[in-house]
Short mmCIF file of C-alpha atoms in Angstrom, two decimals:
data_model
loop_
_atom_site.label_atom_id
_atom_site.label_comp_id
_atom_site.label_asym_id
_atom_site.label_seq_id
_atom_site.Cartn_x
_atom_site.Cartn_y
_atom_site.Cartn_z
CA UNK S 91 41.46 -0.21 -4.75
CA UNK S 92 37.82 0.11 -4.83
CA UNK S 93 35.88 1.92 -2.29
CA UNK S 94 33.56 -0.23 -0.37
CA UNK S 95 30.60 2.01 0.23
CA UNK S 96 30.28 2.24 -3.88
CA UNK S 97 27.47 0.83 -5.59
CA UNK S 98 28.31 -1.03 -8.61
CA UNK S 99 25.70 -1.15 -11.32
CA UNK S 100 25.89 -4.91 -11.43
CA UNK S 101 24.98 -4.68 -7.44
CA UNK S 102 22.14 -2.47 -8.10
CA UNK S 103 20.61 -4.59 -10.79
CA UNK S 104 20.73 -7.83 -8.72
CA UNK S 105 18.96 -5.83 -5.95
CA UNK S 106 16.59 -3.88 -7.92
CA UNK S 107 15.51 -6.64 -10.56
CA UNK S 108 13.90 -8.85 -7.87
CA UNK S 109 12.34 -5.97 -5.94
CA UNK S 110 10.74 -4.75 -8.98
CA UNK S 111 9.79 -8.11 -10.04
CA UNK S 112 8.30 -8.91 -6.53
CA UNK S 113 6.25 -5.28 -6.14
CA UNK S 114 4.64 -6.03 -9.52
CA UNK S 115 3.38 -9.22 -8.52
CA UNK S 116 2.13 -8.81 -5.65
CA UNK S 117 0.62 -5.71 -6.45
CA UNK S 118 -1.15 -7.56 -9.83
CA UNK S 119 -2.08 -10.23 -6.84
CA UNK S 120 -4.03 -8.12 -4.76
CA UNK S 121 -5.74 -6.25 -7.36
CA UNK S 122 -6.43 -9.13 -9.06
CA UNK S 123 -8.48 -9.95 -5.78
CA UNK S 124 -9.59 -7.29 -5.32
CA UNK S 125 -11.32 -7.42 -9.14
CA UNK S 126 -12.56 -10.95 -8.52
CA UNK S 127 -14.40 -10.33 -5.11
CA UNK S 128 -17.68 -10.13 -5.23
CA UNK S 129 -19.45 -6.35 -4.27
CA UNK S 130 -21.11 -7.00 -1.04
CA UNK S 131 -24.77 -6.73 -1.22
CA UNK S 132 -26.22 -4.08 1.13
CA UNK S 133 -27.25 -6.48 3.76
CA UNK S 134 -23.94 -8.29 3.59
CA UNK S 135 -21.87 -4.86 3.43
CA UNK S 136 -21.33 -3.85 7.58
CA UNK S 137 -19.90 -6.89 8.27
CA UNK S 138 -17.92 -7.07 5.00
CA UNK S 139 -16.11 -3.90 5.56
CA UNK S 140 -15.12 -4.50 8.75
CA UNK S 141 -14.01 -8.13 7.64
CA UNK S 142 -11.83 -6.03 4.81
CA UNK S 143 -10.30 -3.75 7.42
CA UNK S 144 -9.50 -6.34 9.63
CA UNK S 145 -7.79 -8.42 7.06
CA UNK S 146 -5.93 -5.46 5.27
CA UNK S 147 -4.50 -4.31 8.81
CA UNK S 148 -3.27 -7.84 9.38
CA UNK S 149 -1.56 -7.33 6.14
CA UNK S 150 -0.27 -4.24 6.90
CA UNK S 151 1.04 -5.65 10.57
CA UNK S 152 2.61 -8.50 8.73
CA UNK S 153 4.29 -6.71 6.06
CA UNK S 154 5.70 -3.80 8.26
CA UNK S 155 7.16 -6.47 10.71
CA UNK S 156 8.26 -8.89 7.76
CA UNK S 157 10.00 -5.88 6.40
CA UNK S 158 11.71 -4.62 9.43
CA UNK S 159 13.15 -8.20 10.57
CA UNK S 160 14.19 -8.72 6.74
CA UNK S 161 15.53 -5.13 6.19
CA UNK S 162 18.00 -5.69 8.93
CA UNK S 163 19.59 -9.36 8.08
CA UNK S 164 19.14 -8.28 3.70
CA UNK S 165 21.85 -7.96 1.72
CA UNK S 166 19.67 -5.71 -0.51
CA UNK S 167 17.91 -3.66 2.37
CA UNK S 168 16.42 -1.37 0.48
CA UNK S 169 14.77 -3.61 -2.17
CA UNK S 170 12.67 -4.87 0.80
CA UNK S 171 12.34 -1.43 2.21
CA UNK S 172 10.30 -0.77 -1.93
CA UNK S 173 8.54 -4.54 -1.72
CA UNK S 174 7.00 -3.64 1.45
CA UNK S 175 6.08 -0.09 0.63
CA UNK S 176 4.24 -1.59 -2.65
CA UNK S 177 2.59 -3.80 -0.94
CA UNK S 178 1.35 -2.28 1.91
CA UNK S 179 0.06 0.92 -0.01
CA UNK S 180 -2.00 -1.01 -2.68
CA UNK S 181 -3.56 -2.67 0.15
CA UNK S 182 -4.34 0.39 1.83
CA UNK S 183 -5.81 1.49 -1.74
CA UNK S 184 -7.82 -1.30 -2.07
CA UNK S 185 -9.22 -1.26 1.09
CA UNK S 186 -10.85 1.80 0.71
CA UNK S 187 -11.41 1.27 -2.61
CA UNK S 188 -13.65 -1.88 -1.21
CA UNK S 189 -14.88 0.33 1.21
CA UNK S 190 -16.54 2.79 -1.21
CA UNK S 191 -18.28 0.28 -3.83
CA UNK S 192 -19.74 -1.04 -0.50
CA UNK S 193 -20.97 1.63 0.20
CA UNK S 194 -21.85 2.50 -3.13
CA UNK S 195 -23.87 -0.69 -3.22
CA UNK S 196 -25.28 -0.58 0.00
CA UNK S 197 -26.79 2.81 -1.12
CA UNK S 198 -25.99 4.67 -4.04
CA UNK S 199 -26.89 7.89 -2.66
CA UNK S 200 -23.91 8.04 -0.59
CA UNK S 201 -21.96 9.13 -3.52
CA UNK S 202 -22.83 11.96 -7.08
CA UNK S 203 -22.25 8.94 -9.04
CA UNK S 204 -22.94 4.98 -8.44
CA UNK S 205 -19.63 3.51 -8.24
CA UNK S 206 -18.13 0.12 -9.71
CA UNK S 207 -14.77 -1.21 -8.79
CA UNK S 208 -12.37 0.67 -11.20
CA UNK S 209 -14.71 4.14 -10.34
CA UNK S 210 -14.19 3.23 -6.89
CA UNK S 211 -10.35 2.67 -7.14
CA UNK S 212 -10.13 5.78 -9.58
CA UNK S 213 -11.61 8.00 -6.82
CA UNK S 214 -9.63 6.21 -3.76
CA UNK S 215 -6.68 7.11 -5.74
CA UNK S 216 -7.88 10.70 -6.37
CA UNK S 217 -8.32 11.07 -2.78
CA UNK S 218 -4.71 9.71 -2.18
CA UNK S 219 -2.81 11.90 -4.62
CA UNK S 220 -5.08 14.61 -3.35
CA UNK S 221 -5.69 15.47 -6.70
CA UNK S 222 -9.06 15.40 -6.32
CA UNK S 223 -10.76 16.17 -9.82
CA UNK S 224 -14.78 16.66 -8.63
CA UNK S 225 -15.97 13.96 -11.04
CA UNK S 226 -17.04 11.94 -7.81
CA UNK S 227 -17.69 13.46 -4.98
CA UNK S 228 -18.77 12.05 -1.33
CA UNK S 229 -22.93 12.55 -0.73
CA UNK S 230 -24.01 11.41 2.67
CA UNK S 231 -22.13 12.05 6.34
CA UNK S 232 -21.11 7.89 6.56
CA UNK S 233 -19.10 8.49 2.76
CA UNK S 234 -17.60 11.61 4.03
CA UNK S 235 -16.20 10.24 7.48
CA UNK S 236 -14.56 7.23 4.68
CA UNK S 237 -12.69 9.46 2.79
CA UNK S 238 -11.47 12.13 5.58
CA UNK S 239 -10.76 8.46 7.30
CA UNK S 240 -8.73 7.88 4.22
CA UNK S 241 -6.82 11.32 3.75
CA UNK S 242 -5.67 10.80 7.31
CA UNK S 243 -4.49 6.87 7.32
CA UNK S 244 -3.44 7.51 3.28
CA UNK S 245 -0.96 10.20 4.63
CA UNK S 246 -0.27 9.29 7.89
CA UNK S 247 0.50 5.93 6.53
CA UNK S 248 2.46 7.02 3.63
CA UNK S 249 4.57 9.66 5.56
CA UNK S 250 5.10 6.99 8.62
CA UNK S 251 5.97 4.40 6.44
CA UNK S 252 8.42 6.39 3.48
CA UNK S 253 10.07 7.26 7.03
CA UNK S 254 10.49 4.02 9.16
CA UNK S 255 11.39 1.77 6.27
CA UNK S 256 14.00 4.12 4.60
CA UNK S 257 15.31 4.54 8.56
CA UNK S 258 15.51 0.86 8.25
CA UNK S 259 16.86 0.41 4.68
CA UNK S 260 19.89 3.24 5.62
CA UNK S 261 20.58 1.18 9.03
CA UNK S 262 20.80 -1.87 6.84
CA UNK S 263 23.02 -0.66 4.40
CA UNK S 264 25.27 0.81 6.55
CA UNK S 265 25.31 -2.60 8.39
CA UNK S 266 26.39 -4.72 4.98
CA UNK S 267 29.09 -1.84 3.82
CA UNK S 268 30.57 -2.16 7.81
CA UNK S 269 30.71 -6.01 7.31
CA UNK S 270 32.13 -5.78 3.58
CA UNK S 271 34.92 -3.58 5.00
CA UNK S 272 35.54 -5.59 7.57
CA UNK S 273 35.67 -8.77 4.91
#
């Protein structure tokens, strides 16, 4: 006889297929958007950002409790646990990502370099990785407070996150391998 708490392959594929499928799609999706929005022009650009922030932290409330309530009742908890994680962290990157070619726009001073969208997502995820190569580089006080803003949320959010949902992805697996025992 079989022990319950093994994962067959088969199990694992099922789960992981769809998870992977979903992440890369929605991921495409919101970097597609974030492509086809239009850069702020410098009078538009306050307003704008906070706009952004607002609607990326409704994203990120929506996913995180989306994910808990569906981690819990999932028969593939952890697949969730990865769709949410995707999503939420590209929208994070974007975000800031937005943030800077506003700023950028808005004055191009507040960076070495004038940045475009892809610069601007290049150095967000730069700052993220902490990898920070030098090739851009924060100019005035306002693009400075952005990206220590971003080093804290980027790994206060990542560390936060990586934590609750895999607390949450464990509790629901243990949950499904109690009930297929039980079965």
């Amino acid at each position: 006889m079989s022990n319950p708490t093994d994962l067959s392959t088969r199990s694992l594929i099922q789960a992981g297929i769809p998870a992977l499928i979903g992440s890369v799609a929605i991921v495409a999706g919101i970097i597609w958007f974030y492509m086809v929005l239009p850069v702020p022009e410098a009078e538009d650009s306050p307003w704008q950002i906070v706009l952004g922030i607002g609607v990326v932290s409704l994203i990120y409330l929506s996913a995180g409790v989306w994910a808990m309530l569906r981690i819990n009742r999932s028969r593939h908890p952890l697949s969730i646990g990865i769709l949410a994680l995707s999503v939420m962290v590209t929208a994070m990157i974007v975000t800031f990502a937005m943030v800077y070619v506003t700023m950028s726009s808005g004055n191009p001073s507040n960076f070495n370099v004038p940045l475009e969208k892809i610069s601007a997502l290049y150095f967000t995820m730069t700052i993220l990785s902490t990898t920070g190569f030098g090739d851009i580089t924060a100019s005035s006080d306002a693009a400075m407070i952005a990206v220590m803003a971003q080093m804290v949320v980027g790994l206060t959010l990542l560390t936060t996150l990586a934590r609750v949902l895999v607390a949450a992805a464990r509790s629901g697996a243990k949950r499904k391998l109690e009930q297929d025992a039980q079965s």
